[in-house]
PDB file of C-alpha atoms and ligand atoms in Angstrom:
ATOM      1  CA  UNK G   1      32.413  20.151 -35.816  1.00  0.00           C
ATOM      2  CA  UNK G   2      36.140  20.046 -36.524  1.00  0.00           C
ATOM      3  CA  UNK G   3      35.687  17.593 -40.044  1.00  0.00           C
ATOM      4  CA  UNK G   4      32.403  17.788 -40.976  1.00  0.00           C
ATOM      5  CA  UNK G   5      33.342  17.403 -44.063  1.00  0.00           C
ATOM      6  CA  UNK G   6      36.037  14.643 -44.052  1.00  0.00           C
ATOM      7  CA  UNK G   7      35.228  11.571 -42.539  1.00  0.00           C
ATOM      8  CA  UNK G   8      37.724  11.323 -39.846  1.00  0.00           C
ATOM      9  CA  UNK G   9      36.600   7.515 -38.353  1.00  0.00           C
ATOM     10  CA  UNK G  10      37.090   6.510 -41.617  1.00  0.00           C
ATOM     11  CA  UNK G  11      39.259   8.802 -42.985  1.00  0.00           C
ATOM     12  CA  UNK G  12      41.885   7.854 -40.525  1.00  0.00           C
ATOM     13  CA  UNK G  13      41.515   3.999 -41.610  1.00  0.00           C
ATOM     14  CA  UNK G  14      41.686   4.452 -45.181  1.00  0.00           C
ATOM     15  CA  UNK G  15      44.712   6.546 -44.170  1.00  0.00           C
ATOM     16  CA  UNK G  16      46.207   3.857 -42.494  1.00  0.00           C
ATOM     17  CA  UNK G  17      45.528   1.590 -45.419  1.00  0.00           C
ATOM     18  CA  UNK G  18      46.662   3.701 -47.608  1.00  0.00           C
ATOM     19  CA  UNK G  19      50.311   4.067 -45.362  1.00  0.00           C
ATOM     20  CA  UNK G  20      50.122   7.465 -43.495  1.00  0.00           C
ATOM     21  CA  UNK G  21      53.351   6.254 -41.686  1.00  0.00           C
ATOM     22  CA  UNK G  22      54.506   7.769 -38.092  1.00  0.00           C
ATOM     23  CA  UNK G  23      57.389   8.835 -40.155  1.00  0.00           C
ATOM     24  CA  UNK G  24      55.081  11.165 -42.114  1.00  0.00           C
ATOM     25  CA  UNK G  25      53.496  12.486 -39.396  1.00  0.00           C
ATOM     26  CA  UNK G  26      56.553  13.502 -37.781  1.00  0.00           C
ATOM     27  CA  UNK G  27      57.255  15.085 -41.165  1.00  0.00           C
ATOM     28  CA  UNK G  28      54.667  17.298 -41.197  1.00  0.00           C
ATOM     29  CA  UNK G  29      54.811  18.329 -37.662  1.00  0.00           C
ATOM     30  CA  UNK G  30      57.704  19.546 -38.401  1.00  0.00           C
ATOM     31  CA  UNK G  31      56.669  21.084 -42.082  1.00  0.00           C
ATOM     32  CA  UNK G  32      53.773  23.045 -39.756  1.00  0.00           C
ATOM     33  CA  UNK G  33      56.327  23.930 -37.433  1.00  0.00           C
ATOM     34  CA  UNK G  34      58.108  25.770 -40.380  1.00  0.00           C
ATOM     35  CA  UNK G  35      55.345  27.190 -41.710  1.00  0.00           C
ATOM     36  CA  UNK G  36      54.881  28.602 -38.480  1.00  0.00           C
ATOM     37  CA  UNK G  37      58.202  30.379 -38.512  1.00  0.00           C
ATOM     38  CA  UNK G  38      57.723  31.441 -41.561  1.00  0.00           C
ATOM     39  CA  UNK G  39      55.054  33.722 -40.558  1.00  0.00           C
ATOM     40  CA  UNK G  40      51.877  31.339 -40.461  1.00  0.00           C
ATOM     41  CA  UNK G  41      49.696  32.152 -37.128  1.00  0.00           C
ATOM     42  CA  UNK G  42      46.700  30.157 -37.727  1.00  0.00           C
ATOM     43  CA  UNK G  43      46.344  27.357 -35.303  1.00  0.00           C
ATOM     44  CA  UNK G  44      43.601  25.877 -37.401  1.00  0.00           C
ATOM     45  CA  UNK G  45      45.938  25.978 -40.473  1.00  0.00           C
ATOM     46  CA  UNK G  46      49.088  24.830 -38.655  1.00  0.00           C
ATOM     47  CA  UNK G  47      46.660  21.856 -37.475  1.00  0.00           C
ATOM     48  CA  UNK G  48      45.378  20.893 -40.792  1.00  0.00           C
ATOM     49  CA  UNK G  49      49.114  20.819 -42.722  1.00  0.00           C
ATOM     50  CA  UNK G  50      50.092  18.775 -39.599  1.00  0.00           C
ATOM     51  CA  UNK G  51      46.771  16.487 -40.386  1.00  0.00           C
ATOM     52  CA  UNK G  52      46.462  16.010 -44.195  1.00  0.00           C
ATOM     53  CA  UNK G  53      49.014  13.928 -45.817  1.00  0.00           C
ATOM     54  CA  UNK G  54      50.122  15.759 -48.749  1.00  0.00           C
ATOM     55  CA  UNK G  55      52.322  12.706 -50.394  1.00  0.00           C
ATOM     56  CA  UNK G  56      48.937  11.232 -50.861  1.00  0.00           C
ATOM     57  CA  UNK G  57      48.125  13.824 -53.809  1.00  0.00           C
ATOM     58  CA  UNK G  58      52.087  13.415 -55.143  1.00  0.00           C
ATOM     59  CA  UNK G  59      52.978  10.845 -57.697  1.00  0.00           C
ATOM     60  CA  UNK G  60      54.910   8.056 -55.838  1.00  0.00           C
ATOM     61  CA  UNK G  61      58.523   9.134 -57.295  1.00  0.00           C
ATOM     62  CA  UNK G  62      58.502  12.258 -55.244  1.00  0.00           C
ATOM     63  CA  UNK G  63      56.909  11.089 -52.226  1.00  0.00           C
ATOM     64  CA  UNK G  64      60.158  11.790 -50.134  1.00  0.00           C
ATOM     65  CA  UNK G  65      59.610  15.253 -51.134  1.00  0.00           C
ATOM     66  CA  UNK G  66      56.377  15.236 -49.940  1.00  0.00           C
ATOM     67  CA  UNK G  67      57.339  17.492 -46.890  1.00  0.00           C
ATOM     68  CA  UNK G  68      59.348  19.804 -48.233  1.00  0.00           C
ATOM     69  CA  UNK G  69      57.938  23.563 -48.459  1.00  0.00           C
ATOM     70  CA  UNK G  70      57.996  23.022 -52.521  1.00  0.00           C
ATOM     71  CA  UNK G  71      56.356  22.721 -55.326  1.00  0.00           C
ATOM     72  CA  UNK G  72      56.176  19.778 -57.059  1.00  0.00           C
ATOM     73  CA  UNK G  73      54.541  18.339 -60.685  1.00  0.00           C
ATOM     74  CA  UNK G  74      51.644  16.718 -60.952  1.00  0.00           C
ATOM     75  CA  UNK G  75      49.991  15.101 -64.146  1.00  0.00           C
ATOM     76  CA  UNK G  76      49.455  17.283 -67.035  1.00  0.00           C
ATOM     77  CA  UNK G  77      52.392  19.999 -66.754  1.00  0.00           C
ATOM     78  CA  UNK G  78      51.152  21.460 -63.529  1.00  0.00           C
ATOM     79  CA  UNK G  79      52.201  21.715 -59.769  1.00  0.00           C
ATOM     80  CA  UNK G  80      50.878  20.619 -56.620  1.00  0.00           C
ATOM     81  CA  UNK G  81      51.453  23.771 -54.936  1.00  0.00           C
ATOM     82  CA  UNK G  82      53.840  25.374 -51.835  1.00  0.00           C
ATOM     83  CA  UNK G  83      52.495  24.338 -48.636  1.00  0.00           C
ATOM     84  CA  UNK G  84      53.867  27.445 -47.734  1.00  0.00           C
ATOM     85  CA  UNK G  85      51.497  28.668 -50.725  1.00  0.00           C
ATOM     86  CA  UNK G  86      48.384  26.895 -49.280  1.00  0.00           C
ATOM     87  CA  UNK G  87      48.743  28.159 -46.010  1.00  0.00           C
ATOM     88  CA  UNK G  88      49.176  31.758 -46.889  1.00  0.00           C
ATOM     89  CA  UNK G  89      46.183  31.362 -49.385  1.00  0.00           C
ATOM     90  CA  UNK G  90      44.442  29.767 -46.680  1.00  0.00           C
ATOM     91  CA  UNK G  91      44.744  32.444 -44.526  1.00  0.00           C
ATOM     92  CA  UNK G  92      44.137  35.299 -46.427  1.00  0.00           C
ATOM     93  CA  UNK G  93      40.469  33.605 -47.213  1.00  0.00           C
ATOM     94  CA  UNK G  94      39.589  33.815 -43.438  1.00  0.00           C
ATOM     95  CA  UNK G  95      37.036  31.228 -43.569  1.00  0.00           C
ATOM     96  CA  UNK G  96      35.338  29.450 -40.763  1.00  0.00           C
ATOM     97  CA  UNK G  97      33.378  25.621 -40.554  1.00  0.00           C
ATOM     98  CA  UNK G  98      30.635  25.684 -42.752  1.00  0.00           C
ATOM     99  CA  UNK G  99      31.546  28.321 -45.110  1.00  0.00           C
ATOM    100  CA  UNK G 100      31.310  27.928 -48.704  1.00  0.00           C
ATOM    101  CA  UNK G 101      34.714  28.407 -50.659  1.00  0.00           C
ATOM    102  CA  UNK G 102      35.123  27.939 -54.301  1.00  0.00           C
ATOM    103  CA  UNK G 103      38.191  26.883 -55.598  1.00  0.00           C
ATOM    104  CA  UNK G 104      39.502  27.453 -59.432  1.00  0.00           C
ATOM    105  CA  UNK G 105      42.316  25.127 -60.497  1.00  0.00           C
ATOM    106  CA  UNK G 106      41.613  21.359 -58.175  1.00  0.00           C
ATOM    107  CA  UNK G 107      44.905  20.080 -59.591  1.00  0.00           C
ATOM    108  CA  UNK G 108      46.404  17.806 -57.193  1.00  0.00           C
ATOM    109  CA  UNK G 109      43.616  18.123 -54.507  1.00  0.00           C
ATOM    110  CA  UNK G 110      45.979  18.921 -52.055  1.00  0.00           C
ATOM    111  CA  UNK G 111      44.574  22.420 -51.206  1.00  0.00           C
ATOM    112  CA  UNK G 112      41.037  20.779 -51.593  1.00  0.00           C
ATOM    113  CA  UNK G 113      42.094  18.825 -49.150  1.00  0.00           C
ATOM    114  CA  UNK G 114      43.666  21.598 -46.755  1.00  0.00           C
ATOM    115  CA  UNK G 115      39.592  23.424 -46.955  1.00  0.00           C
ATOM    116  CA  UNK G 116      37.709  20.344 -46.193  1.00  0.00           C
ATOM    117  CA  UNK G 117      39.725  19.604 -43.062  1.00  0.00           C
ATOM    118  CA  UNK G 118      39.086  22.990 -41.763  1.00  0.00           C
ATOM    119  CA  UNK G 119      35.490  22.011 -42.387  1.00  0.00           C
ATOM    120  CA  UNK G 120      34.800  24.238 -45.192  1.00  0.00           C
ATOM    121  CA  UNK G 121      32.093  23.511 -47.669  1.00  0.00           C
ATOM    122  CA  UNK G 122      34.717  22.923 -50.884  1.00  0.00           C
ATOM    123  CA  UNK G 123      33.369  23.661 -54.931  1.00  0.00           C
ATOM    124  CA  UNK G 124      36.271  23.094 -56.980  1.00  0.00           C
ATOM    125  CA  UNK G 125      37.055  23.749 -60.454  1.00  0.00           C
ATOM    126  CA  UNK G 126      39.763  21.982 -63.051  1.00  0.00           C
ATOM    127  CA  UNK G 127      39.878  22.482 -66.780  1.00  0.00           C
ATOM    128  CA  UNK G 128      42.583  19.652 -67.068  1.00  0.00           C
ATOM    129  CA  UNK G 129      40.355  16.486 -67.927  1.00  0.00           C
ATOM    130  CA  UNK G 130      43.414  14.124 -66.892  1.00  0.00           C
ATOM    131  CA  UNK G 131      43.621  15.454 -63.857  1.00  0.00           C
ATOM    132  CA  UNK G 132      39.872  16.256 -62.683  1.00  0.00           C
ATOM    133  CA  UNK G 133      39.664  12.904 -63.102  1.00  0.00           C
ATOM    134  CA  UNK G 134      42.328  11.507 -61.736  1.00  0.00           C
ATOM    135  CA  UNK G 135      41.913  13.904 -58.251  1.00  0.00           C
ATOM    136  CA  UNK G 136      38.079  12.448 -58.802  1.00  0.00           C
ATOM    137  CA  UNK G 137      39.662   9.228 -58.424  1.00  0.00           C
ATOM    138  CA  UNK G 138      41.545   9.935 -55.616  1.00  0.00           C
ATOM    139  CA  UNK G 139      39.139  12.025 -53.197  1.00  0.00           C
ATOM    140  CA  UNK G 140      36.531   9.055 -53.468  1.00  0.00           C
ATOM    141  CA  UNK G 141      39.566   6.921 -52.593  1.00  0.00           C
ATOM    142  CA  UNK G 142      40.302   9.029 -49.147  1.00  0.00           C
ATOM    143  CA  UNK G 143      36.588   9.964 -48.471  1.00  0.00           C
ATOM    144  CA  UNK G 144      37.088  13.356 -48.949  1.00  0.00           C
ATOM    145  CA  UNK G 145      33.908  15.342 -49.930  1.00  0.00           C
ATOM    146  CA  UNK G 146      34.076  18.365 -51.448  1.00  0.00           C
ATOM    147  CA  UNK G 147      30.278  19.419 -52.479  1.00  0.00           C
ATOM    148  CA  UNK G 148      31.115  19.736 -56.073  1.00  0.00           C
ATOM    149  CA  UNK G 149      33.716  18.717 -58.371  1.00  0.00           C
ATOM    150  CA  UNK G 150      33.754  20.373 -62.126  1.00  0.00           C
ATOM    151  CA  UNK G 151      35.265  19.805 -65.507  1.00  0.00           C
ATOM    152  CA  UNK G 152      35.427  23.389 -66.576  1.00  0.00           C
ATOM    153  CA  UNK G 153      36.417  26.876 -66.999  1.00  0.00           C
ATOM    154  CA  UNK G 154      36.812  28.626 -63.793  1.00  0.00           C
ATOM    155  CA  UNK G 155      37.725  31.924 -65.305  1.00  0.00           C
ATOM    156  CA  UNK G 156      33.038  31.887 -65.477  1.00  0.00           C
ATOM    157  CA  UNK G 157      33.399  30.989 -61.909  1.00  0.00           C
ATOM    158  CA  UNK G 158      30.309  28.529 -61.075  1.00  0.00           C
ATOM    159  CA  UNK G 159      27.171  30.715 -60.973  1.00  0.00           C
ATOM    160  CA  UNK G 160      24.727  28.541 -60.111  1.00  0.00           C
ATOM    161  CA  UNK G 161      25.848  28.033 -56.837  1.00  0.00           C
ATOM    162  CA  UNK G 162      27.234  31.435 -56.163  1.00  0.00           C
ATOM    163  CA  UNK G 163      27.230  33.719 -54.180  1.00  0.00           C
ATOM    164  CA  UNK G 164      30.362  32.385 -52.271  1.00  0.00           C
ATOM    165  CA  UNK G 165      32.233  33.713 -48.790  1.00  0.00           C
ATOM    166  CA  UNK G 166      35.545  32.947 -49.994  1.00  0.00           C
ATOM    167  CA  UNK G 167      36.760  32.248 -53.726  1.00  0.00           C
ATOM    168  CA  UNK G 168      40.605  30.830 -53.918  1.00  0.00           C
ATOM    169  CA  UNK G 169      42.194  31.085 -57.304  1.00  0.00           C
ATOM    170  CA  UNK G 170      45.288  28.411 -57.359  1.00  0.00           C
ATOM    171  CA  UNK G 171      46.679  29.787 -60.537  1.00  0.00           C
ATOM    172  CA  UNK G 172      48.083  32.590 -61.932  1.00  0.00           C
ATOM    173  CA  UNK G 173      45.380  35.336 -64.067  1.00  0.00           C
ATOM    174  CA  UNK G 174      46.398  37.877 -65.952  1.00  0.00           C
ATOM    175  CA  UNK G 175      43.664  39.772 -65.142  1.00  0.00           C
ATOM    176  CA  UNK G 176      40.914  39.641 -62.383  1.00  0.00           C
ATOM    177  CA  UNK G 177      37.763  37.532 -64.100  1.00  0.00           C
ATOM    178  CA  UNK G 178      35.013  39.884 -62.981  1.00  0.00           C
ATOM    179  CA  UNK G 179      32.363  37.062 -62.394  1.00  0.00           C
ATOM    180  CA  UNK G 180      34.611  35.712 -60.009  1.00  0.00           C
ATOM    181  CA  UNK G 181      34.080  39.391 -57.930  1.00  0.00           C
ATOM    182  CA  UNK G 182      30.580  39.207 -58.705  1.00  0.00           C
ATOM    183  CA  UNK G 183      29.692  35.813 -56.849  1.00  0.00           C
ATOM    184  CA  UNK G 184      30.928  36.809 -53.705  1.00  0.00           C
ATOM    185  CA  UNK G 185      28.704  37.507 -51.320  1.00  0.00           C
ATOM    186  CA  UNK G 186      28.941  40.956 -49.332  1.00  0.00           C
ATOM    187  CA  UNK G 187      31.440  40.607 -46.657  1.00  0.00           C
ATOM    188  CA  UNK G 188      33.722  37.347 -48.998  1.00  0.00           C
ATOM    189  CA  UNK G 189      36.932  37.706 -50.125  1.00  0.00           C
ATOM    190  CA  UNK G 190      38.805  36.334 -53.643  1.00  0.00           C
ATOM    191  CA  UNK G 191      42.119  35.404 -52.995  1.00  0.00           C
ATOM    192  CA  UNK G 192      44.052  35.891 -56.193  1.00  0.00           C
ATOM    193  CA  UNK G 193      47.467  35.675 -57.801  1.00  0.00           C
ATOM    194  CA  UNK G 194      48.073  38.124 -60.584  1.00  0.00           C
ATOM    195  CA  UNK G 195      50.277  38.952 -63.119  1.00  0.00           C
ATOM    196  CA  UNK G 196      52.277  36.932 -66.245  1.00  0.00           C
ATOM    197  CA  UNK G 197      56.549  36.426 -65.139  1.00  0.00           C
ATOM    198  CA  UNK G 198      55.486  36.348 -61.954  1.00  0.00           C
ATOM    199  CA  UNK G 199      52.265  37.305 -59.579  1.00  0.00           C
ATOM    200  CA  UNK G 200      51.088  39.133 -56.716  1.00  0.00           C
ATOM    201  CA  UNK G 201      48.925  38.327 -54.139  1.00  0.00           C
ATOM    202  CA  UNK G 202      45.476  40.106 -54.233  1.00  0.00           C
ATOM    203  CA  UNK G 203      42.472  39.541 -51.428  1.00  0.00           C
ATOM    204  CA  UNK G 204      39.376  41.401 -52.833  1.00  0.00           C
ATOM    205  CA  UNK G 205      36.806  42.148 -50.167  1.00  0.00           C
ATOM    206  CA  UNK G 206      33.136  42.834 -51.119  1.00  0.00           C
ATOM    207  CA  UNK G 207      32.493  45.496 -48.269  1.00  0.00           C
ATOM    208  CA  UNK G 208      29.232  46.178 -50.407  1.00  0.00           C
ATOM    209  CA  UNK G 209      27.387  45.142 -53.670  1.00  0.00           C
ATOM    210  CA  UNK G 210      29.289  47.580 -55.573  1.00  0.00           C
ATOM    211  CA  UNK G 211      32.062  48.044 -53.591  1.00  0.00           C
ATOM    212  CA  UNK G 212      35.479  46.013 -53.342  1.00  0.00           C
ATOM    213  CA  UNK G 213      38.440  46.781 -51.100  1.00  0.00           C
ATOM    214  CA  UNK G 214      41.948  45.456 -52.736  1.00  0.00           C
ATOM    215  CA  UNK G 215      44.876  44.581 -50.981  1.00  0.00           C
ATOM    216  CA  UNK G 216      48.102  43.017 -51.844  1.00  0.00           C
ATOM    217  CA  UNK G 217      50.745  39.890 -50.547  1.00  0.00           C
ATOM    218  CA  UNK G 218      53.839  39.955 -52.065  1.00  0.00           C
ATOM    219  CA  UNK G 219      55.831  37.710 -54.391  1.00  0.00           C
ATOM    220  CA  UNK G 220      54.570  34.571 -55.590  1.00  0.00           C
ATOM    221  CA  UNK G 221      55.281  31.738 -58.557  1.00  0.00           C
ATOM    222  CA  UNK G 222      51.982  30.080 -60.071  1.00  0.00           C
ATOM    223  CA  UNK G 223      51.293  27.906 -63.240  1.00  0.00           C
ATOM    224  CA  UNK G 224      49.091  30.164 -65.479  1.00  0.00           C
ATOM    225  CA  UNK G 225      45.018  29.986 -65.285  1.00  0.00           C
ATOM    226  CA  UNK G 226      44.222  29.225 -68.858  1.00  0.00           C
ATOM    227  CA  UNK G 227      41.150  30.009 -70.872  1.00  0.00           C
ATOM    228  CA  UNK G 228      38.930  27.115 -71.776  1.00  0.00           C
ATOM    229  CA  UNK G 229      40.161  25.001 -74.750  1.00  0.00           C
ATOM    230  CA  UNK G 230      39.274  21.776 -74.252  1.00  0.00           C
TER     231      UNK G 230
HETATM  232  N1  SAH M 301      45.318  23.727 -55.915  1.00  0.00           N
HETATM  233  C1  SAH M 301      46.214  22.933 -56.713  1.00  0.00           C
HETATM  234  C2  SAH M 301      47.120  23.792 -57.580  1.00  0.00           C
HETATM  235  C3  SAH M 301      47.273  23.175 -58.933  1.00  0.00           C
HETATM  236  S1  SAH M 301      48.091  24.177 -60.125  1.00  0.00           S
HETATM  237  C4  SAH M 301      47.034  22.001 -55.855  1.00  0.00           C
HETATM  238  O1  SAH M 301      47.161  22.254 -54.655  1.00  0.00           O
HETATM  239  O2  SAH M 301      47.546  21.004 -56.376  1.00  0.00           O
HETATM  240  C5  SAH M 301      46.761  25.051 -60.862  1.00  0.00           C
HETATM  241  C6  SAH M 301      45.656  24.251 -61.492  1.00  0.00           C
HETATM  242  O3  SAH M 301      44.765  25.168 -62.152  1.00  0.00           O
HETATM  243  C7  SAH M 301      46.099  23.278 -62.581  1.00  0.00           C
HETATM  244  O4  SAH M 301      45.639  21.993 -62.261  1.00  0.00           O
HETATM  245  C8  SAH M 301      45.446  23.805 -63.859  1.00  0.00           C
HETATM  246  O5  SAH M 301      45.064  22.787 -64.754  1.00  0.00           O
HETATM  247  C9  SAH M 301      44.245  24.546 -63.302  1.00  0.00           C
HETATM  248  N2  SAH M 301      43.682  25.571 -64.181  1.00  0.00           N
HETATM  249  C10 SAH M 301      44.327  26.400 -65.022  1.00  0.00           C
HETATM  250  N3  SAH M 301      43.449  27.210 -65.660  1.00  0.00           N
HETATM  251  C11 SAH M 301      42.205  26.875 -65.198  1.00  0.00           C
HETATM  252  C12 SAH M 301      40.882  27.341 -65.477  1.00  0.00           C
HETATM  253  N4  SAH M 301      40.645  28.312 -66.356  1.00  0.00           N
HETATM  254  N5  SAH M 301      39.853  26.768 -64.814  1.00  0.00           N
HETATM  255  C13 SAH M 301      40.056  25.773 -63.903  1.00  0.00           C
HETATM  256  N6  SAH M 301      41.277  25.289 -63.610  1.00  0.00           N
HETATM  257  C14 SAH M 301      42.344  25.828 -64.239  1.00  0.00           C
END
């Protein structure tokens, strides 16, 4: 029930294979332990930061950092973001196995990741073409299966498979993109960071078809969401 969506027999091989070392483990015990402090209550999130191995989705250079509550770059000028970031995103979404959660901004995969090992059923979004496809790359590497992967512009959302319980925006809008309100479904929540310098934290709940309660998280530093160029 746990990883219904990650393959954990063969997850933990490929993991192996791919050098999940005791050494990182103990690493991220210990990052989960911090997050903890730092507010984090979730056992279920505490569990998956101490289970996914988040130097897997950092370039090889900055692997010791891997474990660090920082953000990092990633290809294309943007960040693999805070664990601390992840969790707290994670959290806000209050999502259960077998939910579906959309995701705008894939970059590194790491918070991809973070969804699918809570057993979450994962659409995810990038507008970066360098880096969809080199997080493709990597998820069929580590058998992770998120339902759908797209090249696009999240700021349409993905209405074809809307509505969604949760929707998890992992950079920063100027402005809330009002199809992203309209495909959640009544009782799902957008997590959102808004704002230019710097963002806040929004969760938008859909208590009814028209109706949307806001409430707001505090301080945070995201790469901005970008319209589609490309
Ligand atoms: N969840 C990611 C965070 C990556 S940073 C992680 O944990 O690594 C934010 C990502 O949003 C970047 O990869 C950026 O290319 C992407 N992005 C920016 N604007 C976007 C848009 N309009 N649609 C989809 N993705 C977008």
């Amino acid at each position: 029930k746990y990883n219904q969506n990650m393959d954990f027999g063969r997850n933990s091989i490929i993991f192996v294979l791919m050098e999940d070392l005791p050494k990182h483990q103990g690493q991220r015990r210990q990052l989960a332990d911090l997050l903890e402090k730092k507010g984090i209550k979730d056992p279920q999130i505490l569990k998956a930061i101490a289970s996914v191995p988040r130097h897997f989705f950092m370039d090889k250079g900055l692997e010791i950092w891997a474990y660090k509550d920082k953000a990092y770059p990633i290809a294309a000028d943007q960040t693999i973001s805070q664990p601390y970031t992840v969790a707290f995103q994670t959290s806000l979404l209050k999502v259960n196995s077998g939910d579906k959660v959309l995701e705008i901004g894939t970059g590194s995969g790491y918070q991809t990741a973070i969804l699918l090992s809570l057993g979450v059923h994962v659409y995810t979004i990038e507008r970066q073409n360098e880096l969809f496809k080199k997080t493709q790359r990597l998820f069929n590497k580590l058998y992770l299966k998120p339902k759908k992967t797209v090249f696009g512009d999240g700021y349409k959302g993905l209405a074809e498979d809307a509505p969604f319980k949760g929707i998890i925006v992992t950079a920063a809008a100027p402005e809330v993109p009002q199809a992203l309100l309209e495909q959640l479904e009544v009782g799902g929540r957008l997590v959102i960071p808004v704002g230019v310098e710097k963002q806040l934290m929004y969760c938008f709940t859909r208590t009814a078809s028209h109706n949307f309660d806001k409430e707001s998280f505090g301080e945070f530093r995201f790469v901005p969401l970008l319209e589609n160029k490309e």
